[in-house]
């Protein structure tokens, strides 16, 4: 496994997802199209709202939130007042919703965020829990997916963020392709994580390093298995 794939610093493993602006892992494309086709047969337009994101994009997201330029929200999707938070509180508020650069499953090409194109346009999608529960526009798609997952008919996909492990907020919309993501996780050690942070130009680097063990356990290793 090339370390640059883990950290989102190469695109050599990716192919375009036809009809979209997104890139996915070449070994995942076929099974994704099978899942999409299966959804279509049952009346859903399973579309991708996000797929591969590179390191620099994730760094920009992080630094925009860390600097207060981009709004932070709490678990209930309510805005947080940046000026009232300590640097440590800011770091953990960001981590709830956004990964550190080099630490996003979206770097790997194996992970996607999905929505139902029959009920939302791509530009309407916010990727927040309220879209996926109760009367949310993606709820029926996800209820359908629950059935597929329970019957092992999801073509290798699973949800890594269903349970709240006290790290990343549950994300019903996030799917991971197990045959690939499993291989990455196997080599994603604490030393890979720490070296990446040391070498990055990330805001609040000192605070992240101070809490490195906790962040690695809660936000990198805190996920569900299929
Ligand atoms: Zn995601």
PDB file of C-alpha atoms and ligand atoms in Angstrom:
ATOM      1  CA  UNK A   1       0.000   0.000   0.000  1.00  0.00           C
ATOM      2  CA  UNK A   2       1.471   3.320  -1.124  1.00  0.00           C
ATOM      3  CA  UNK A   3       1.531   5.763   1.796  1.00  0.00           C
ATOM      4  CA  UNK A   4       0.505   8.583  -0.560  1.00  0.00           C
ATOM      5  CA  UNK A   5      -2.816   6.785  -1.180  1.00  0.00           C
ATOM      6  CA  UNK A   6      -3.521   6.713   2.559  1.00  0.00           C
ATOM      7  CA  UNK A   7      -2.767  10.425   2.889  1.00  0.00           C
ATOM      8  CA  UNK A   8      -4.620  11.638  -0.203  1.00  0.00           C
ATOM      9  CA  UNK A   9      -1.439  12.741  -1.963  1.00  0.00           C
ATOM     10  CA  UNK A  10      -1.837  10.779  -5.181  1.00  0.00           C
ATOM     11  CA  UNK A  11      -4.567  10.032  -7.695  1.00  0.00           C
ATOM     12  CA  UNK A  12      -2.858   7.042  -9.306  1.00  0.00           C
ATOM     13  CA  UNK A  13      -5.454   4.598  -7.907  1.00  0.00           C
ATOM     14  CA  UNK A  14      -8.487   6.540  -9.174  1.00  0.00           C
ATOM     15  CA  UNK A  15     -10.823   6.541 -12.153  1.00  0.00           C
ATOM     16  CA  UNK A  16     -13.611   8.999 -13.011  1.00  0.00           C
ATOM     17  CA  UNK A  17     -17.162   8.139 -12.049  1.00  0.00           C
ATOM     18  CA  UNK A  18     -18.890   8.643 -15.357  1.00  0.00           C
ATOM     19  CA  UNK A  19     -21.450  11.445 -15.512  1.00  0.00           C
ATOM     20  CA  UNK A  20     -20.031  13.108 -12.372  1.00  0.00           C
ATOM     21  CA  UNK A  21     -17.039  15.223 -11.404  1.00  0.00           C
ATOM     22  CA  UNK A  22     -15.917  12.562  -8.919  1.00  0.00           C
ATOM     23  CA  UNK A  23     -13.035  10.118  -8.804  1.00  0.00           C
ATOM     24  CA  UNK A  24     -13.214   6.704  -7.124  1.00  0.00           C
ATOM     25  CA  UNK A  25     -10.862   3.778  -6.594  1.00  0.00           C
ATOM     26  CA  UNK A  26     -10.590   1.767  -9.793  1.00  0.00           C
ATOM     27  CA  UNK A  27     -11.235  -1.485  -7.918  1.00  0.00           C
ATOM     28  CA  UNK A  28     -14.430  -0.154  -6.388  1.00  0.00           C
ATOM     29  CA  UNK A  29     -16.102   1.270  -9.488  1.00  0.00           C
ATOM     30  CA  UNK A  30     -17.672  -1.972 -10.720  1.00  0.00           C
ATOM     31  CA  UNK A  31     -19.310  -2.828  -7.397  1.00  0.00           C
ATOM     32  CA  UNK A  32     -20.517   0.746  -6.978  1.00  0.00           C
ATOM     33  CA  UNK A  33     -22.275   0.567 -10.347  1.00  0.00           C
ATOM     34  CA  UNK A  34     -23.899  -2.719  -9.274  1.00  0.00           C
ATOM     35  CA  UNK A  35     -25.157  -1.091  -6.064  1.00  0.00           C
ATOM     36  CA  UNK A  36     -26.463   1.888  -8.014  1.00  0.00           C
ATOM     37  CA  UNK A  37     -28.234  -0.407 -10.458  1.00  0.00           C
ATOM     38  CA  UNK A  38     -29.780  -2.406  -7.649  1.00  0.00           C
ATOM     39  CA  UNK A  39     -31.101   0.834  -6.113  1.00  0.00           C
ATOM     40  CA  UNK A  40     -32.463   1.935  -9.464  1.00  0.00           C
ATOM     41  CA  UNK A  41     -34.460  -1.283  -9.840  1.00  0.00           C
ATOM     42  CA  UNK A  42     -36.129  -0.501  -6.513  1.00  0.00           C
ATOM     43  CA  UNK A  43     -36.938   3.093  -7.470  1.00  0.00           C
ATOM     44  CA  UNK A  44     -33.995   5.046  -6.019  1.00  0.00           C
ATOM     45  CA  UNK A  45     -31.512   7.252  -7.791  1.00  0.00           C
ATOM     46  CA  UNK A  46     -28.406   6.546  -5.703  1.00  0.00           C
ATOM     47  CA  UNK A  47     -25.994   9.382  -6.449  1.00  0.00           C
ATOM     48  CA  UNK A  48     -22.625  10.456  -5.098  1.00  0.00           C
ATOM     49  CA  UNK A  49     -22.336  13.775  -3.243  1.00  0.00           C
ATOM     50  CA  UNK A  50     -18.651  13.346  -2.485  1.00  0.00           C
ATOM     51  CA  UNK A  51     -16.012  10.735  -3.294  1.00  0.00           C
ATOM     52  CA  UNK A  52     -12.238  11.190  -3.436  1.00  0.00           C
ATOM     53  CA  UNK A  53     -10.908  14.330  -1.758  1.00  0.00           C
ATOM     54  CA  UNK A  54      -7.222  15.092  -1.843  1.00  0.00           C
ATOM     55  CA  UNK A  55      -4.967  16.190   0.978  1.00  0.00           C
ATOM     56  CA  UNK A  56      -4.898  19.840  -0.022  1.00  0.00           C
ATOM     57  CA  UNK A  57      -8.683  20.065  -0.178  1.00  0.00           C
ATOM     58  CA  UNK A  58      -8.956  18.529   3.293  1.00  0.00           C
ATOM     59  CA  UNK A  59      -6.286  20.917   4.579  1.00  0.00           C
ATOM     60  CA  UNK A  60      -8.301  23.874   3.244  1.00  0.00           C
ATOM     61  CA  UNK A  61     -11.479  22.585   4.902  1.00  0.00           C
ATOM     62  CA  UNK A  62      -9.637  22.148   8.196  1.00  0.00           C
ATOM     63  CA  UNK A  63      -7.940  25.540   8.156  1.00  0.00           C
ATOM     64  CA  UNK A  64     -11.149  27.346   7.111  1.00  0.00           C
ATOM     65  CA  UNK A  65     -12.913  25.890  10.142  1.00  0.00           C
ATOM     66  CA  UNK A  66      -9.917  26.350  12.454  1.00  0.00           C
ATOM     67  CA  UNK A  67      -9.639  30.023  11.551  1.00  0.00           C
ATOM     68  CA  UNK A  68     -13.352  30.690  12.050  1.00  0.00           C
ATOM     69  CA  UNK A  69     -13.824  31.431   8.366  1.00  0.00           C
ATOM     70  CA  UNK A  70     -16.206  28.484   8.007  1.00  0.00           C
ATOM     71  CA  UNK A  71     -19.050  27.959  10.482  1.00  0.00           C
ATOM     72  CA  UNK A  72     -18.685  25.288  13.172  1.00  0.00           C
ATOM     73  CA  UNK A  73     -21.775  23.377  14.274  1.00  0.00           C
ATOM     74  CA  UNK A  74     -22.650  21.231  17.266  1.00  0.00           C
ATOM     75  CA  UNK A  75     -24.171  17.731  17.335  1.00  0.00           C
ATOM     76  CA  UNK A  76     -27.662  19.152  16.778  1.00  0.00           C
ATOM     77  CA  UNK A  77     -26.496  21.055  13.665  1.00  0.00           C
ATOM     78  CA  UNK A  78     -26.682  24.369  15.575  1.00  0.00           C
ATOM     79  CA  UNK A  79     -24.012  27.024  14.892  1.00  0.00           C
ATOM     80  CA  UNK A  80     -21.242  27.362  17.488  1.00  0.00           C
ATOM     81  CA  UNK A  81     -19.812  30.728  18.506  1.00  0.00           C
ATOM     82  CA  UNK A  82     -16.145  30.544  17.482  1.00  0.00           C
ATOM     83  CA  UNK A  83     -15.142  33.428  19.754  1.00  0.00           C
ATOM     84  CA  UNK A  84     -16.376  31.568  22.830  1.00  0.00           C
ATOM     85  CA  UNK A  85     -14.337  28.404  22.208  1.00  0.00           C
ATOM     86  CA  UNK A  86     -10.819  27.564  23.382  1.00  0.00           C
ATOM     87  CA  UNK A  87      -8.371  26.243  20.767  1.00  0.00           C
ATOM     88  CA  UNK A  88      -8.802  22.708  22.147  1.00  0.00           C
ATOM     89  CA  UNK A  89     -12.583  23.014  21.939  1.00  0.00           C
ATOM     90  CA  UNK A  90     -12.260  24.250  18.353  1.00  0.00           C
ATOM     91  CA  UNK A  91     -10.099  21.251  17.403  1.00  0.00           C
ATOM     92  CA  UNK A  92     -12.602  18.776  18.817  1.00  0.00           C
ATOM     93  CA  UNK A  93     -15.585  20.639  17.343  1.00  0.00           C
ATOM     94  CA  UNK A  94     -14.016  20.362  13.886  1.00  0.00           C
ATOM     95  CA  UNK A  95     -13.111  16.696  14.347  1.00  0.00           C
ATOM     96  CA  UNK A  96     -16.723  15.828  15.043  1.00  0.00           C
ATOM     97  CA  UNK A  97     -17.604  16.687  11.426  1.00  0.00           C
ATOM     98  CA  UNK A  98     -14.373  16.974   9.443  1.00  0.00           C
ATOM     99  CA  UNK A  99     -11.259  14.845   9.288  1.00  0.00           C
ATOM    100  CA  UNK A 100      -7.713  16.096   9.631  1.00  0.00           C
ATOM    101  CA  UNK A 101      -5.844  16.296   6.329  1.00  0.00           C
ATOM    102  CA  UNK A 102      -4.256  12.898   5.785  1.00  0.00           C
ATOM    103  CA  UNK A 103      -6.885  11.270   7.974  1.00  0.00           C
ATOM    104  CA  UNK A 104     -10.010  11.293   5.809  1.00  0.00           C
ATOM    105  CA  UNK A 105     -11.409   8.049   4.448  1.00  0.00           C
ATOM    106  CA  UNK A 106     -12.252  10.136   1.381  1.00  0.00           C
ATOM    107  CA  UNK A 107      -8.535  10.171   0.504  1.00  0.00           C
ATOM    108  CA  UNK A 108      -8.646   6.469  -0.264  1.00  0.00           C
ATOM    109  CA  UNK A 109     -11.138   6.474  -3.150  1.00  0.00           C
ATOM    110  CA  UNK A 110     -13.006   3.692  -1.367  1.00  0.00           C
ATOM    111  CA  UNK A 111     -15.452   5.962   0.434  1.00  0.00           C
ATOM    112  CA  UNK A 112     -18.406   7.979  -0.830  1.00  0.00           C
ATOM    113  CA  UNK A 113     -21.249  10.118   0.487  1.00  0.00           C
ATOM    114  CA  UNK A 114     -24.580   9.373  -1.144  1.00  0.00           C
ATOM    115  CA  UNK A 115     -28.014  10.923  -1.668  1.00  0.00           C
ATOM    116  CA  UNK A 116     -31.191  10.160  -3.572  1.00  0.00           C
ATOM    117  CA  UNK A 117     -31.283  12.087  -6.853  1.00  0.00           C
ATOM    118  CA  UNK A 118     -35.054  11.596  -6.994  1.00  0.00           C
ATOM    119  CA  UNK A 119     -35.610  13.779  -3.937  1.00  0.00           C
ATOM    120  CA  UNK A 120     -32.673  16.227  -3.915  1.00  0.00           C
ATOM    121  CA  UNK A 121     -30.393  17.915  -6.398  1.00  0.00           C
ATOM    122  CA  UNK A 122     -26.655  17.708  -5.803  1.00  0.00           C
ATOM    123  CA  UNK A 123     -26.512  21.380  -4.846  1.00  0.00           C
ATOM    124  CA  UNK A 124     -29.226  20.933  -2.190  1.00  0.00           C
ATOM    125  CA  UNK A 125     -27.376  18.171  -0.375  1.00  0.00           C
ATOM    126  CA  UNK A 126     -25.802  19.283   2.924  1.00  0.00           C
ATOM    127  CA  UNK A 127     -24.832  15.875   4.357  1.00  0.00           C
ATOM    128  CA  UNK A 128     -26.386  16.354   7.767  1.00  0.00           C
ATOM    129  CA  UNK A 129     -28.305  13.770   9.851  1.00  0.00           C
ATOM    130  CA  UNK A 130     -31.670  15.476   9.371  1.00  0.00           C
ATOM    131  CA  UNK A 131     -31.539  14.573   5.664  1.00  0.00           C
ATOM    132  CA  UNK A 132     -31.338  10.858   6.465  1.00  0.00           C
ATOM    133  CA  UNK A 133     -33.957  10.344   9.203  1.00  0.00           C
ATOM    134  CA  UNK A 134     -37.693  10.854   9.685  1.00  0.00           C
ATOM    135  CA  UNK A 135     -39.049  12.903   6.773  1.00  0.00           C
ATOM    136  CA  UNK A 136     -35.601  13.668   5.380  1.00  0.00           C
ATOM    137  CA  UNK A 137     -35.155  13.432   1.598  1.00  0.00           C
ATOM    138  CA  UNK A 138     -32.690  10.510   1.806  1.00  0.00           C
ATOM    139  CA  UNK A 139     -34.438   8.513   4.539  1.00  0.00           C
ATOM    140  CA  UNK A 140     -36.165   6.032   2.239  1.00  0.00           C
ATOM    141  CA  UNK A 141     -32.969   5.351   0.320  1.00  0.00           C
ATOM    142  CA  UNK A 142     -31.179   4.628   3.589  1.00  0.00           C
ATOM    143  CA  UNK A 143     -33.985   2.416   4.886  1.00  0.00           C
ATOM    144  CA  UNK A 144     -33.667   0.473   1.627  1.00  0.00           C
ATOM    145  CA  UNK A 145     -29.903   0.297   2.112  1.00  0.00           C
ATOM    146  CA  UNK A 146     -30.364  -1.054   5.644  1.00  0.00           C
ATOM    147  CA  UNK A 147     -32.248  -3.992   4.145  1.00  0.00           C
ATOM    148  CA  UNK A 148     -29.560  -4.576   1.515  1.00  0.00           C
ATOM    149  CA  UNK A 149     -26.836  -4.465   4.170  1.00  0.00           C
ATOM    150  CA  UNK A 150     -28.676  -6.902   6.424  1.00  0.00           C
ATOM    151  CA  UNK A 151     -29.119  -9.300   3.495  1.00  0.00           C
ATOM    152  CA  UNK A 152     -25.480  -8.956   2.373  1.00  0.00           C
ATOM    153  CA  UNK A 153     -26.588  -7.449  -0.915  1.00  0.00           C
ATOM    154  CA  UNK A 154     -24.562  -4.246  -0.752  1.00  0.00           C
ATOM    155  CA  UNK A 155     -21.688  -5.405  -3.001  1.00  0.00           C
ATOM    156  CA  UNK A 156     -18.957  -4.887  -0.414  1.00  0.00           C
ATOM    157  CA  UNK A 157     -20.168  -1.515   0.878  1.00  0.00           C
ATOM    158  CA  UNK A 158     -20.866  -0.793   4.530  1.00  0.00           C
ATOM    159  CA  UNK A 159     -21.390   2.198   6.818  1.00  0.00           C
ATOM    160  CA  UNK A 160     -18.304   2.928   8.947  1.00  0.00           C
ATOM    161  CA  UNK A 161     -20.010   5.727  10.899  1.00  0.00           C
ATOM    162  CA  UNK A 162     -23.287   4.421  12.248  1.00  0.00           C
ATOM    163  CA  UNK A 163     -22.544   4.134  15.951  1.00  0.00           C
ATOM    164  CA  UNK A 164     -21.445   7.160  17.946  1.00  0.00           C
ATOM    165  CA  UNK A 165     -18.055   6.101  19.330  1.00  0.00           C
ATOM    166  CA  UNK A 166     -17.544   9.573  20.809  1.00  0.00           C
ATOM    167  CA  UNK A 167     -15.498  10.516  17.763  1.00  0.00           C
ATOM    168  CA  UNK A 168     -16.901  11.254  14.339  1.00  0.00           C
ATOM    169  CA  UNK A 169     -20.591  12.068  14.380  1.00  0.00           C
ATOM    170  CA  UNK A 170     -22.779   9.256  12.957  1.00  0.00           C
ATOM    171  CA  UNK A 171     -22.998   9.677   9.178  1.00  0.00           C
ATOM    172  CA  UNK A 172     -25.694   7.568   7.615  1.00  0.00           C
ATOM    173  CA  UNK A 173     -24.755   8.914   4.180  1.00  0.00           C
ATOM    174  CA  UNK A 174     -21.143   7.730   4.261  1.00  0.00           C
ATOM    175  CA  UNK A 175     -20.392   4.383   2.597  1.00  0.00           C
ATOM    176  CA  UNK A 176     -17.100   2.571   2.487  1.00  0.00           C
ATOM    177  CA  UNK A 177     -15.997  -0.202   0.164  1.00  0.00           C
ATOM    178  CA  UNK A 178     -14.633  -2.828   2.504  1.00  0.00           C
ATOM    179  CA  UNK A 179     -12.215  -4.707   0.199  1.00  0.00           C
ATOM    180  CA  UNK A 180     -10.202  -1.488  -0.201  1.00  0.00           C
ATOM    181  CA  UNK A 181     -10.715   0.409   3.041  1.00  0.00           C
ATOM    182  CA  UNK A 182      -9.842  -2.671   5.074  1.00  0.00           C
ATOM    183  CA  UNK A 183      -6.447  -2.801   3.393  1.00  0.00           C
ATOM    184  CA  UNK A 184      -5.772   0.837   4.205  1.00  0.00           C
ATOM    185  CA  UNK A 185      -6.794   0.554   7.845  1.00  0.00           C
ATOM    186  CA  UNK A 186      -4.468  -2.424   8.246  1.00  0.00           C
ATOM    187  CA  UNK A 187      -1.449  -0.238   7.518  1.00  0.00           C
ATOM    188  CA  UNK A 188      -2.699   3.022   9.053  1.00  0.00           C
ATOM    189  CA  UNK A 189      -0.592   3.003  12.206  1.00  0.00           C
ATOM    190  CA  UNK A 190      -0.180   5.636  14.891  1.00  0.00           C
ATOM    191  CA  UNK A 191       3.264   6.485  13.549  1.00  0.00           C
ATOM    192  CA  UNK A 192       1.819   7.125  10.065  1.00  0.00           C
ATOM    193  CA  UNK A 193      -0.754   9.402  11.682  1.00  0.00           C
ATOM    194  CA  UNK A 194       1.736  11.287  13.840  1.00  0.00           C
ATOM    195  CA  UNK A 195       4.324  11.804  11.116  1.00  0.00           C
ATOM    196  CA  UNK A 196       1.614  13.197   8.848  1.00  0.00           C
ATOM    197  CA  UNK A 197       0.581  15.774  11.455  1.00  0.00           C
ATOM    198  CA  UNK A 198       4.200  16.749  12.166  1.00  0.00           C
ATOM    199  CA  UNK A 199       4.842  17.330   8.463  1.00  0.00           C
ATOM    200  CA  UNK A 200       1.610  19.235   7.765  1.00  0.00           C
ATOM    201  CA  UNK A 201       0.809  22.946   7.734  1.00  0.00           C
ATOM    202  CA  UNK A 202      -2.288  22.465   9.782  1.00  0.00           C
ATOM    203  CA  UNK A 203      -3.696  25.057  12.173  1.00  0.00           C
ATOM    204  CA  UNK A 204      -3.563  24.070  15.877  1.00  0.00           C
ATOM    205  CA  UNK A 205      -0.823  21.524  15.156  1.00  0.00           C
ATOM    206  CA  UNK A 206       0.514  21.717  18.740  1.00  0.00           C
ATOM    207  CA  UNK A 207      -2.874  20.951  20.230  1.00  0.00           C
ATOM    208  CA  UNK A 208      -3.394  18.055  17.840  1.00  0.00           C
ATOM    209  CA  UNK A 209       0.011  16.605  18.776  1.00  0.00           C
ATOM    210  CA  UNK A 210      -0.756  17.063  22.463  1.00  0.00           C
ATOM    211  CA  UNK A 211      -3.912  14.948  22.020  1.00  0.00           C
ATOM    212  CA  UNK A 212      -2.466  12.671  19.331  1.00  0.00           C
ATOM    213  CA  UNK A 213      -3.197   9.324  21.052  1.00  0.00           C
ATOM    214  CA  UNK A 214      -6.772  10.250  21.851  1.00  0.00           C
ATOM    215  CA  UNK A 215      -7.444  11.658  18.379  1.00  0.00           C
ATOM    216  CA  UNK A 216      -6.002   8.573  16.687  1.00  0.00           C
ATOM    217  CA  UNK A 217      -8.111   6.209  18.784  1.00  0.00           C
ATOM    218  CA  UNK A 218     -11.368   8.159  18.648  1.00  0.00           C
ATOM    219  CA  UNK A 219     -11.326   9.659  15.168  1.00  0.00           C
ATOM    220  CA  UNK A 220      -9.230   7.290  13.059  1.00  0.00           C
ATOM    221  CA  UNK A 221      -9.869   3.921  14.713  1.00  0.00           C
ATOM    222  CA  UNK A 222     -13.361   4.758  16.014  1.00  0.00           C
ATOM    223  CA  UNK A 223     -15.517   3.283  13.279  1.00  0.00           C
ATOM    224  CA  UNK A 224     -17.890   0.383  12.677  1.00  0.00           C
ATOM    225  CA  UNK A 225     -17.001  -2.758  10.769  1.00  0.00           C
ATOM    226  CA  UNK A 226     -19.410  -4.473   8.349  1.00  0.00           C
TER     227      UNK A 226
HETATM  228 ZN1  LIG B   1     -18.132  11.048   3.915  1.00  0.00          ZN
END
